[in-house]
XYZ file of C-alpha atoms in Angstrom:
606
model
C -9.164 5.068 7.353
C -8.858 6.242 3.833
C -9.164 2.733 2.085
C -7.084 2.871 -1.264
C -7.623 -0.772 -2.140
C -8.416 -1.433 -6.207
C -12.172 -2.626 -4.706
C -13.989 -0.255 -6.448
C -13.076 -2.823 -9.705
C -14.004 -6.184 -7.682
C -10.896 -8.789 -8.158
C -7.927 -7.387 -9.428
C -7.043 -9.061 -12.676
C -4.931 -11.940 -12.757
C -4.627 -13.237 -15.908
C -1.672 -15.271 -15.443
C -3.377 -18.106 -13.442
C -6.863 -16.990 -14.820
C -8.634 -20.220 -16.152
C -9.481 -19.945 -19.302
C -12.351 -21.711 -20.684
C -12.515 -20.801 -24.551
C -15.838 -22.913 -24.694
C -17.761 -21.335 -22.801
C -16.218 -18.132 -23.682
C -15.385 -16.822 -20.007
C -12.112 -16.410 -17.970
C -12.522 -17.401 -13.513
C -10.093 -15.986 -11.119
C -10.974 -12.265 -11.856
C -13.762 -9.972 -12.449
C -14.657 -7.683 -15.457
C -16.319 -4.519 -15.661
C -17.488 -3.978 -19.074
C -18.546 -0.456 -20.423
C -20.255 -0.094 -23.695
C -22.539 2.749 -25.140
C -25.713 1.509 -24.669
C -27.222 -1.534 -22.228
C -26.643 -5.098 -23.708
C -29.777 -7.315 -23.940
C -28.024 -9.364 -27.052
C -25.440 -12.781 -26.648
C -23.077 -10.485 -28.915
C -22.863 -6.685 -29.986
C -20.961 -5.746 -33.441
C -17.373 -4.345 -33.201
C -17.150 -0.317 -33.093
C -14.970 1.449 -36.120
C -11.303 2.215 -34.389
C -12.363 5.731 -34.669
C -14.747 4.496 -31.414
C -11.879 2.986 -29.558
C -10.205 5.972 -29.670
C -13.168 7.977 -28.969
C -13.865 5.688 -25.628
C -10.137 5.863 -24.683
C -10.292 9.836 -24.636
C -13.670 9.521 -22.414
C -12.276 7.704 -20.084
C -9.135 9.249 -19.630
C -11.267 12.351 -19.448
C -13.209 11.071 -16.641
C -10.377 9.546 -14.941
C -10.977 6.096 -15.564
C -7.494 5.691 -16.894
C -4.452 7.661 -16.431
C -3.816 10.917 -17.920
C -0.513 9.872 -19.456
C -1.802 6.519 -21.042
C -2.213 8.289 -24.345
C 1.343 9.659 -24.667
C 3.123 6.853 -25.444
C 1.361 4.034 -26.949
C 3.162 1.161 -28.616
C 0.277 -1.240 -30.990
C 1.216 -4.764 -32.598
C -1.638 -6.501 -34.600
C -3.903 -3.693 -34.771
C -3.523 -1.274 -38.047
C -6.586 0.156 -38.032
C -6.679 1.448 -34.240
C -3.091 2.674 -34.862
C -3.935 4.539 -37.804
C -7.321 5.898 -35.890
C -5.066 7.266 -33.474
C -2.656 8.880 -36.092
C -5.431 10.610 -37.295
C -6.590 12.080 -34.077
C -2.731 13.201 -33.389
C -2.117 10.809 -30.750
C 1.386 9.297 -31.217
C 1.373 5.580 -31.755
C 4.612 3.583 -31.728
C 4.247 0.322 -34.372
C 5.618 -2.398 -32.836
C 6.798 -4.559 -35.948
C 5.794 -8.531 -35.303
C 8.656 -10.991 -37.272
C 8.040 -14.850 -35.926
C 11.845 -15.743 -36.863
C 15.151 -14.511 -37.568
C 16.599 -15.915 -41.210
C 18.551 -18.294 -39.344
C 15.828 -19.711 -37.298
C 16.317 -18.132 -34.336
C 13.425 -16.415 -32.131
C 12.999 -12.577 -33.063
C 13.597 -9.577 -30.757
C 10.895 -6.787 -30.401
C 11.230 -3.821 -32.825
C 13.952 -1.283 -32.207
C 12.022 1.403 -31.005
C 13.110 2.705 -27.309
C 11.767 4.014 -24.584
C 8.747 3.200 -22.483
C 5.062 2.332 -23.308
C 2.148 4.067 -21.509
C -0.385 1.953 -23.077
C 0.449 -1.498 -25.025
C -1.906 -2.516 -27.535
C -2.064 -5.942 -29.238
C -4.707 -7.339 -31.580
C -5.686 -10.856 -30.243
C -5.722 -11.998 -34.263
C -1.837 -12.092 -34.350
C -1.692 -15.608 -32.583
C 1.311 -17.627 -33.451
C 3.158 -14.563 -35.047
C 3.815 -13.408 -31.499
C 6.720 -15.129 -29.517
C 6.431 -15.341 -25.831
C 10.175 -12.991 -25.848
C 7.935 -10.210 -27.709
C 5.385 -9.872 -25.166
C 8.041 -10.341 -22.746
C 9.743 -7.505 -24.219
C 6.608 -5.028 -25.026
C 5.383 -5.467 -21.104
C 9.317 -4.763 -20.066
C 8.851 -1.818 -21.249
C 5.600 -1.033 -20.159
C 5.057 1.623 -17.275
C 5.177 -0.313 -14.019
C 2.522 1.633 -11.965
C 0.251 3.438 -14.078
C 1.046 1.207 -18.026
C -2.239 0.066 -19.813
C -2.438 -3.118 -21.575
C -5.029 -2.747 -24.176
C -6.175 -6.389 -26.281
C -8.068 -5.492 -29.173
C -10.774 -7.827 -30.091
C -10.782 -8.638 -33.970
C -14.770 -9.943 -33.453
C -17.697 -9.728 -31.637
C -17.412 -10.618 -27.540
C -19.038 -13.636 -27.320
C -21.348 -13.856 -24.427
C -21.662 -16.469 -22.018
C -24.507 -19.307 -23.061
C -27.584 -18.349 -21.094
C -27.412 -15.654 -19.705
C -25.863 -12.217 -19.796
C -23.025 -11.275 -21.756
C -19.219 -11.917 -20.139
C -15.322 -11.610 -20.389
C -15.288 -12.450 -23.954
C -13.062 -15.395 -24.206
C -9.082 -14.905 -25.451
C -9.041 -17.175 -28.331
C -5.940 -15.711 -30.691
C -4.450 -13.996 -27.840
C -0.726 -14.582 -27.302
C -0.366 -17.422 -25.078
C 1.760 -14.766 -22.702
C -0.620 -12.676 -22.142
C -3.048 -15.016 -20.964
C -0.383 -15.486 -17.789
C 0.431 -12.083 -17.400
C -0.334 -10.646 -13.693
C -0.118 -7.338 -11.330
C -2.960 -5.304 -12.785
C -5.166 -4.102 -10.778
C -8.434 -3.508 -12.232
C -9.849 -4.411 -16.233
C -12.646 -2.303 -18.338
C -13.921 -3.544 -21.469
C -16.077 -1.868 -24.014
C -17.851 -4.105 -25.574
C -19.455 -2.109 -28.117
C -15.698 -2.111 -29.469
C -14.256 -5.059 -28.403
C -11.455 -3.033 -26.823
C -10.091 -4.592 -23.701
C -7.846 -3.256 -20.987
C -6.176 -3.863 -18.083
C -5.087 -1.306 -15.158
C -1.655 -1.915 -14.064
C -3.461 0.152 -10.821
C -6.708 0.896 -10.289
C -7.891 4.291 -9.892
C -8.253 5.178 -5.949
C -11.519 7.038 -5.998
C -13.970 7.599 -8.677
C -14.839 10.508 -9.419
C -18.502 11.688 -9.614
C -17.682 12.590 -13.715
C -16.480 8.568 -13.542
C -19.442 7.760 -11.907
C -21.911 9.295 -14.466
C -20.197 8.005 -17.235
C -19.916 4.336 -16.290
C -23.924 4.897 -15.423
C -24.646 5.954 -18.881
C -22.838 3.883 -20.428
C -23.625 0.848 -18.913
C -22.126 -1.430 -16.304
C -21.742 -5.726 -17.033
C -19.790 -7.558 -14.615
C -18.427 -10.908 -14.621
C -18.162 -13.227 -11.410
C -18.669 -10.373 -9.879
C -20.296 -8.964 -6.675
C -23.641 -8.369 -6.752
C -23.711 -4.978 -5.462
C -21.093 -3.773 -7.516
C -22.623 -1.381 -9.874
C -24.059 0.259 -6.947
C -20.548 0.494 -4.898
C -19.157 2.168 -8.100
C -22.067 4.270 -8.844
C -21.815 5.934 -5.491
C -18.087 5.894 -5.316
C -17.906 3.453 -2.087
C -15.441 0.527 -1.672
C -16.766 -2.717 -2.728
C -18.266 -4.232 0.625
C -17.897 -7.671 -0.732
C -14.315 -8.417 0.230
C -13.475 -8.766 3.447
C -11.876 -5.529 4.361
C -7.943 -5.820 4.624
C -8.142 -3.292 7.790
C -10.656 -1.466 9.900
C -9.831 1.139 12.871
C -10.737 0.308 16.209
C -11.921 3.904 17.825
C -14.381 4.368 20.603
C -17.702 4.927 20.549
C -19.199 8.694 21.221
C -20.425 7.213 24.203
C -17.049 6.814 25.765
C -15.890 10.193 24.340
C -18.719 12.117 26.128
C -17.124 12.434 29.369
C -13.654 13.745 28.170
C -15.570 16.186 25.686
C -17.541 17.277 28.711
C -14.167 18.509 30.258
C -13.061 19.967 27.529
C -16.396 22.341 27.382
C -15.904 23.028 30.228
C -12.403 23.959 30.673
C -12.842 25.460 27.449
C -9.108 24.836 26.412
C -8.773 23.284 23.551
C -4.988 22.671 22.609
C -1.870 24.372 23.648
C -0.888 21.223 26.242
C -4.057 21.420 28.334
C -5.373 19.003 31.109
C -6.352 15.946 29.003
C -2.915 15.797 27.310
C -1.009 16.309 30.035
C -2.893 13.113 31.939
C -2.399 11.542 28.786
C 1.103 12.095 28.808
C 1.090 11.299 32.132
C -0.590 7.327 30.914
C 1.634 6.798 28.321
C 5.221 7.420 31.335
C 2.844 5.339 33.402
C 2.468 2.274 31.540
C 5.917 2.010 29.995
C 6.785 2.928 33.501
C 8.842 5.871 32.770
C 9.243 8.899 34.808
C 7.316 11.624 34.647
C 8.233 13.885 31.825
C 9.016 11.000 29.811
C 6.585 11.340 27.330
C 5.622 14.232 24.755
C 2.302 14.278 22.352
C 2.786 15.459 18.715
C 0.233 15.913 16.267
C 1.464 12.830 14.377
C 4.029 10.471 13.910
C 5.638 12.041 10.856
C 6.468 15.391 12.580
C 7.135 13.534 15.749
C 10.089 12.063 13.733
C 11.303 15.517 12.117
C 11.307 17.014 15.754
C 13.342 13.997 16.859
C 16.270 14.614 14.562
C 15.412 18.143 14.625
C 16.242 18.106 18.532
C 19.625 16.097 17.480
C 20.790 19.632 16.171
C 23.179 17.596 13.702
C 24.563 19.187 10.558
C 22.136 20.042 7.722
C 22.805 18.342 4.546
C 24.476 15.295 6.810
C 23.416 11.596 5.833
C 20.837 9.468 8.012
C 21.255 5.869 7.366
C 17.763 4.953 7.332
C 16.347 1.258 6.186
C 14.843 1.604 2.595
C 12.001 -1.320 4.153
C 9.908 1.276 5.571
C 6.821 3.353 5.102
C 7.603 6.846 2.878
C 7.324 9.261 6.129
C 10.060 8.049 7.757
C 12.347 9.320 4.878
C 10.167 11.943 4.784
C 11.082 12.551 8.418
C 14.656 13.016 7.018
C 14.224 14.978 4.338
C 12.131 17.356 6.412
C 14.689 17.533 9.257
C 17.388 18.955 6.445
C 18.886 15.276 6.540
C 20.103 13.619 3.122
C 18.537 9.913 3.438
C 21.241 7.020 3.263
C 19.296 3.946 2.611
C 20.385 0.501 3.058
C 19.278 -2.985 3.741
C 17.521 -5.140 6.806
C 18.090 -8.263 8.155
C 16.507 -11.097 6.347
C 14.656 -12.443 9.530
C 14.091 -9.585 11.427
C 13.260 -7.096 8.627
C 14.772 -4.653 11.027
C 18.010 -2.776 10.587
C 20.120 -4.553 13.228
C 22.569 -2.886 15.091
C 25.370 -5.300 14.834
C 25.330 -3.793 10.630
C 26.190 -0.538 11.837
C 30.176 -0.890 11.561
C 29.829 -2.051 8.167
C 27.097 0.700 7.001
C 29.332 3.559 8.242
C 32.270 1.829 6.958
C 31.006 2.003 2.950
C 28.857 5.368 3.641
C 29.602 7.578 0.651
C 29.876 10.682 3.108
C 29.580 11.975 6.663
C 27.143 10.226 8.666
C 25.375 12.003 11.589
C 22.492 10.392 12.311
C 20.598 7.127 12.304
C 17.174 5.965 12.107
C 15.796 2.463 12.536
C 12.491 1.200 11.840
C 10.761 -1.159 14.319
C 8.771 -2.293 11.108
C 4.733 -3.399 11.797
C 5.150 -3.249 15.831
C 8.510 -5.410 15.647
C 9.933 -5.293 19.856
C 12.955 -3.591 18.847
C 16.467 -3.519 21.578
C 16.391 -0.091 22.498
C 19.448 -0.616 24.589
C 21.251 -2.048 21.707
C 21.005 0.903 19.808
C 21.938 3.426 22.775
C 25.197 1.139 22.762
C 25.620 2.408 19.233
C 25.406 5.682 20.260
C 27.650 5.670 23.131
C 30.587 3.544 20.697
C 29.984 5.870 18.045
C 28.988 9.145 18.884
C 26.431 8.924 16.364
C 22.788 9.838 18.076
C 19.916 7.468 17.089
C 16.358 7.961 16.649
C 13.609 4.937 16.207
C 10.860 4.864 14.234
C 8.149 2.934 16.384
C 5.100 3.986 14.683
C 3.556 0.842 15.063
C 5.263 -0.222 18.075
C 2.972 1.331 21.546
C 2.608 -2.405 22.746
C 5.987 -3.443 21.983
C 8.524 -0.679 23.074
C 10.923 -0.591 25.868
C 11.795 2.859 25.908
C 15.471 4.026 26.235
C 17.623 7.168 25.868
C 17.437 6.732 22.537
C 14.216 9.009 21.407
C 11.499 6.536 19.795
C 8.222 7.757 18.085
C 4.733 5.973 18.409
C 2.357 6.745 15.479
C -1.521 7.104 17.145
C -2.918 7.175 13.401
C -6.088 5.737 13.116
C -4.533 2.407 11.954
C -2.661 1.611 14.733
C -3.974 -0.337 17.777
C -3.909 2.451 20.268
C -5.452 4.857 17.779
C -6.776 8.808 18.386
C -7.331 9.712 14.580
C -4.216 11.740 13.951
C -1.331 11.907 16.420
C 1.636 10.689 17.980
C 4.158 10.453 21.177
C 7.580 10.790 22.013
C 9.430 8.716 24.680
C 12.672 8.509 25.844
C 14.075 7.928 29.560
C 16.316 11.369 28.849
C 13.426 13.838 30.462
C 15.416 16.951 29.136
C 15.448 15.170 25.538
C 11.916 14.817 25.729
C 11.244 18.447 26.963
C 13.337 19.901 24.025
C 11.045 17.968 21.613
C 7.923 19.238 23.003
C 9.944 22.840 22.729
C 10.229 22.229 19.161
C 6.924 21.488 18.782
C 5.763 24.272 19.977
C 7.500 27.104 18.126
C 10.428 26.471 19.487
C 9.167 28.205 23.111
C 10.546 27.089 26.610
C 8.951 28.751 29.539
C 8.340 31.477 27.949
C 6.275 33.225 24.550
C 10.685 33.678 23.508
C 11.315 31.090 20.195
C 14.658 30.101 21.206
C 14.856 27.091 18.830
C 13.398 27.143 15.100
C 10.497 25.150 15.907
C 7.166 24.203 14.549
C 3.432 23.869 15.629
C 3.305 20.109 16.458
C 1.382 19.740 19.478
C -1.962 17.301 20.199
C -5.113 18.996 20.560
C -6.960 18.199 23.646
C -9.786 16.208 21.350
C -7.220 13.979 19.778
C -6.078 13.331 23.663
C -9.761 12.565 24.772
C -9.842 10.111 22.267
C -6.296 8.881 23.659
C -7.701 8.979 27.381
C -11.103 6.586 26.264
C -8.951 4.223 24.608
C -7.139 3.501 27.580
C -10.109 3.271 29.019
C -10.462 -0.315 27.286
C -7.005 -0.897 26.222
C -6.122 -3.833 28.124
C -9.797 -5.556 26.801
C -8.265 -4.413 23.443
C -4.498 -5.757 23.767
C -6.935 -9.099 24.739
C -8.055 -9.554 21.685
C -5.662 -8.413 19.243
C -3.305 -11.060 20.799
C -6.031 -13.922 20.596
C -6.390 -12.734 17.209
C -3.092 -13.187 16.640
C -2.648 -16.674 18.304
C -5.456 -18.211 16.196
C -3.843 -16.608 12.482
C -0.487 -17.556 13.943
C -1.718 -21.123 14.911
C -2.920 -21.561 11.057
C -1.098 -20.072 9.204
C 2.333 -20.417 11.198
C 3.925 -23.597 9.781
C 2.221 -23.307 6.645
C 5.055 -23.776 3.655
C 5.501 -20.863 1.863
C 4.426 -18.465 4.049
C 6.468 -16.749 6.350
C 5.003 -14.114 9.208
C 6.950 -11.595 11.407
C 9.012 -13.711 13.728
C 7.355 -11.506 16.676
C 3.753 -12.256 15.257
C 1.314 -13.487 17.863
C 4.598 -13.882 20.746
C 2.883 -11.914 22.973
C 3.160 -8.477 21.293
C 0.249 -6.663 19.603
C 0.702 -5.381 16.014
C -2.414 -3.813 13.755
C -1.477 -5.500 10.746
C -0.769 -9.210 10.033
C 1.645 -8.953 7.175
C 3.420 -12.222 5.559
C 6.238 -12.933 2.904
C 4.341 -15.111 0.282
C 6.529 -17.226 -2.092
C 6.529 -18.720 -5.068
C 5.128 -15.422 -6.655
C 4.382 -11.562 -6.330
C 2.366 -9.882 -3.985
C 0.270 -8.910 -7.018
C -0.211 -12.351 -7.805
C -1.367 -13.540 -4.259
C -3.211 -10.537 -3.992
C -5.224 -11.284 -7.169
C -5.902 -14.735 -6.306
C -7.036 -13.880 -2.289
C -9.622 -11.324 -4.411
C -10.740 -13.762 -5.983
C -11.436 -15.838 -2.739
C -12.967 -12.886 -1.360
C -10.640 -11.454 0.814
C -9.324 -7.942 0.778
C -5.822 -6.992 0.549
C -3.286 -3.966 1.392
C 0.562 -3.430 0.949
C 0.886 -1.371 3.708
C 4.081 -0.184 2.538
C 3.306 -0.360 -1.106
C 6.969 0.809 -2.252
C 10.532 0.735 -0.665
C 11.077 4.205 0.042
C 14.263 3.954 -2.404
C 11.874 2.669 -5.444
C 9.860 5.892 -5.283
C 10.477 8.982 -7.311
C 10.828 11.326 -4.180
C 13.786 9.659 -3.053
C 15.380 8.578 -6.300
C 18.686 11.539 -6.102
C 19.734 9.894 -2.433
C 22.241 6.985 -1.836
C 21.497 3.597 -1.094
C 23.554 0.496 -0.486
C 23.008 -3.001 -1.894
C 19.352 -3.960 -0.744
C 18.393 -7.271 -2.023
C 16.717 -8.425 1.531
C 14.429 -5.027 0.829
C 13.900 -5.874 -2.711
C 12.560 -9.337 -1.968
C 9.903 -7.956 0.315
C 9.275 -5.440 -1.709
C 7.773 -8.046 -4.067
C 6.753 -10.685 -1.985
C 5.272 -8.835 1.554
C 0.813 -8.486 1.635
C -0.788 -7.672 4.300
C -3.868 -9.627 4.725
C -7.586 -8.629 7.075
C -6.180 -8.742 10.823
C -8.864 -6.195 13.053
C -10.657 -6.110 15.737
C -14.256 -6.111 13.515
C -13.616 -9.575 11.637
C -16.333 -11.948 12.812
C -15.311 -15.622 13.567
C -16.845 -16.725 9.900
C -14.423 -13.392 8.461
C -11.387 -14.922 10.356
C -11.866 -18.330 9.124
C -12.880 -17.433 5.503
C -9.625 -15.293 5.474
C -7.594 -18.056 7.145
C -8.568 -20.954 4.691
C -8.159 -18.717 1.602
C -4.751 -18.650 2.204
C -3.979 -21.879 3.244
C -6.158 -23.487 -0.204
C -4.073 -20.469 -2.545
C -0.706 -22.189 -1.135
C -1.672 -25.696 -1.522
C -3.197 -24.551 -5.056
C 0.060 -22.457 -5.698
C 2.551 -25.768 -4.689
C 0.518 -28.210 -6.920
C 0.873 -25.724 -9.671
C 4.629 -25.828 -9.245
């Protein structure tokens, strides 16, 4: 699994519940990666020119360190100098004006400047001049995924007593920044005293990244130990317990099935090991045979789904925003227009009983529907080939997490075999439906559209399984019942902790028998950012799984949506947290009491 988590940093940042101890001139609760241009051996270092700043902003936005766009829109209050330093190297600055009061008393608005900031920059000297509805204002207006918030030091970092230098502490910073959260990563250079914080961290370094932060020097505050070396050779940061791990066989149990395919010397094109496994899957949801077809993933096993629905191009398919980008994707690809619209609050499905009302305030023709059995949820099948047969209106369901859960029906439903999933091959998915002509016109389309013959008599695509993705399938159902074992003990012990716990809500079907691959949970009394900070801090790896409602995300932005406040609230509040197969028993109950101590921490905060 491609691991995107902001690890390579340590801790994400939190600064709003950070701890701030001006004394001894540190900040807990997150870590620090500080860059300067040389190796510290000092308490202190002397502040850079601005003409530095600037000169370390454009290294490491040349290395990748920050974004590319942080330098095209950057708003500055407090800090003259660095503002004209950047007017002189024809980067354009907006000045953010800083008034404490209004003539008649009353508390000041932020200049009148529009538009939004790529990189906010406040000197920490301004102290009481700034209002808390200033900062307020300048991070409204911040950019929400890739903004930088920059706090220029007006003195030397102080270092901590004893021992190397730290965090320098945020004496004279707005009190409102010093509870601001949901960045993921900070840098500091403390040869300039310039600050910053990442509202994301970059994914991957790159090996320019790499050199630079060498050269220049790596200091690190409450952090891991073998952190310089994770970031010097580009590796997550092994310290956290890992949010998720795949659970694939071993070569060992792959030999066999390779063997086979040596010697059969077919490779794809439906051979012998997907046809058997094809032949599994009917078997254990106890479908006929024929009931089953292999894709190459989940994503085009969606598209071919609809595809095979032969609906209307340009139609709408009411599709839940709460989902994971490829099912819209799916849509879009099909020659669908995406309708999004809301889930049920304790499902966090799209129910079927909604349906009347959704095609009731559609703003056009609807011909299609897909519904999301969201993180392995057991979704009624039967429920929604009722919808079908009172409406007319053909159904798909996206079950990409779903191959323990499913009771297949007419209705065509899609299992993702990604590596993520609990029955995993790498890449790959399956189609099942109890309609065995449904299912053969799917595996048509996924194979250039061909039926019997080298004829394309449907616009198809190459979709199908090779036969090494199906020897992987074929050795993990070799052990899958030892596997659906422990993912559900798994389950049972997190859902035994964690399952009354105030504050903490997990899917109603988690640990009732099902298996999922994730544990995700609604967290409340803050973000996900937020709890994800503070878990880091614990230790414990974290992953939004579904970082983005697909109807928040700039792909989908031109397509209808209804009212989706049940969406929007777990867009903010859902985390997944480590649930996999490779925890060890001290993992599972290191992960298990950092949550339960952030929510009692979290509820005497309150």
């Amino acid at each position: 699994m491609d691991e995107s988590l902001p690890q390579l940093y340590g801790r994400a940042v939190d600064l709003r519940h950070a701890d701030i101890d001006h004394d001894a001139g540190q900040s807990e609760g997150f870590t620090t990666i500080g860059i300067g241009r040389r190796r510290l051996t000092g308490t202190s270092v002397d502040v850079g020119p601005a003409d530095d700043r600037v000169g370390f902003l454009r290294k490491a936005v040349a290395c990748a360190l920050l974004p590319s766009a942080c330098l095209r829109g950057v708003g500055i209050a407090g800090a003259p100098d660095l503002a004209d330093a950047l007017d002189r190297a024809g980067i354009p600055v907006t000045r953010l004006p800083v008034t404490p009061l209004m003539e008649d008393g009353r508390d000041c608005a932020v200049g009148d400047a529009d538009g939004s900031l790529s990189m906010l920059v406040i000197g920490n000297a301004l102290g009481d001049a700034v209002r808390d509805g200033d900062v307020e204002a300048w991070l409204a207006r911040l950019d929400t995924t890739q903004g930088v918030l920059a706090i220029v030091r007006a003195d030397a970092p102080s270092g901590v007593p004893g021992g190397d230098p730290g965090w320098p502490d945020l004496a004279g910073v707005p009190d409102e920044l010093q509870r601001v959260s949901g960045f993921g990563a900070s840098l500091m250079d403390r040869s300039s005293g310039l600050c910053l914080f990442l509202r994301r961290a970059p994914d991957t370094l790159s090996a320019r990244a790499r050199r630079f932060i060498h050269r220049e020097g790596i200091l690190t505050r409450a952090g891991p130990a073998n952190l310089a070396q994770a970031t010097e050779t580009g590796l997550p940061n092994g310290s956290l317990v890992p949010a998720a791990r795949p659970h694939m066989p071993p070569a060992s149990a792959l030999m066999p099935y390779l063997e086979r395919i040596d010697s059969a010397q077919w490779y794809t094109n439906f051979g012998s090991l997907v046809r058997e496994f094809e032949a599994k899957v009917c078997r254990s949801y106890g479908l006929a045979a024929g009931c089953a077809a292999t894709v190459v993933n989940g994503t085009s096993g969606l598209t071919l789904a609809l595809a095979s629905l032969h609906v209307p191009r340009g139609a709408l398919c009411v599709v839940p925003s709460w989902t994971f980008c490829a099912t819209a994707h799916a849509v879009v690809a099909a020659g669908l227009r995406p309708y999004f619209v809301d889930v049920d609050r304790q499902t966090w499905c799209l129910e079927p009983e909604a349906i009347d009302g959704i095609l009731a305030d559609a703003p056009g023709h609807v011909a299609a529907i897909m519904t999301v059995a969201p993180f392995g949820a057991p979704l009624d099948v039967t429920a929604w080939d009722r919808v079908t047969e009172a409406t007319g209106i053909p159904v798909v369901i996206d079950a990409a997490a779903s191959f323990d859960g499913l009771s297949p029906g007419r209705s065509p439903a899609v299992v993702s075999l990604h590596a993520t999933k609990a029955m995993a091959v790498g890449e790959g998915g399956v189609v099942v439906s109890t309609d065995p002509d449904r299912v053969r016109h799917i595996r048509s389309l996924s194979y250039f559209g061909y039926d019997g013959d080298r004829a394309s008599r449907f616009s198809g695509a190459n979709g199908k399984m090779s036969e090494y993705h199906a020897a992987v399938g074929l050795a993990q159902f070799d052990r899958w019942e030892d596997t659906r074992r422990r993912y559900l003990a798994l389950a049972e012990r997190y859902r035994e902790r964690l399952g009354r716990l105030p504050g903490v809500a997990l899917a109603p079907w988690f640990g009732g028998g099902i298996v999922t691959n994730t544990c995700n949970v609604v967290l409340e009394g803050a973000d996900a950012a937020s709890w994800s900070a503070w878990l880091q801090a614990r230790g414990i790896g974290t992953f939004r799984w579904w970082p983005e409602a697909c109807h928040t995300q700039p792909a989908f932005s031109g397509y209808a949506r209804s009212q989706l406040p049940v969406t929007e609230h777990l867009n903010r509040h859902m985390l997944g947290i480590p649930f996999h197969l490779s925890l060890s028993g001290r993992q599972i109950s290191q992960v298990l009491s950092a949550v339960v101590s952030t929510v009692k921490a979290c509820a005497e905060a309150a």
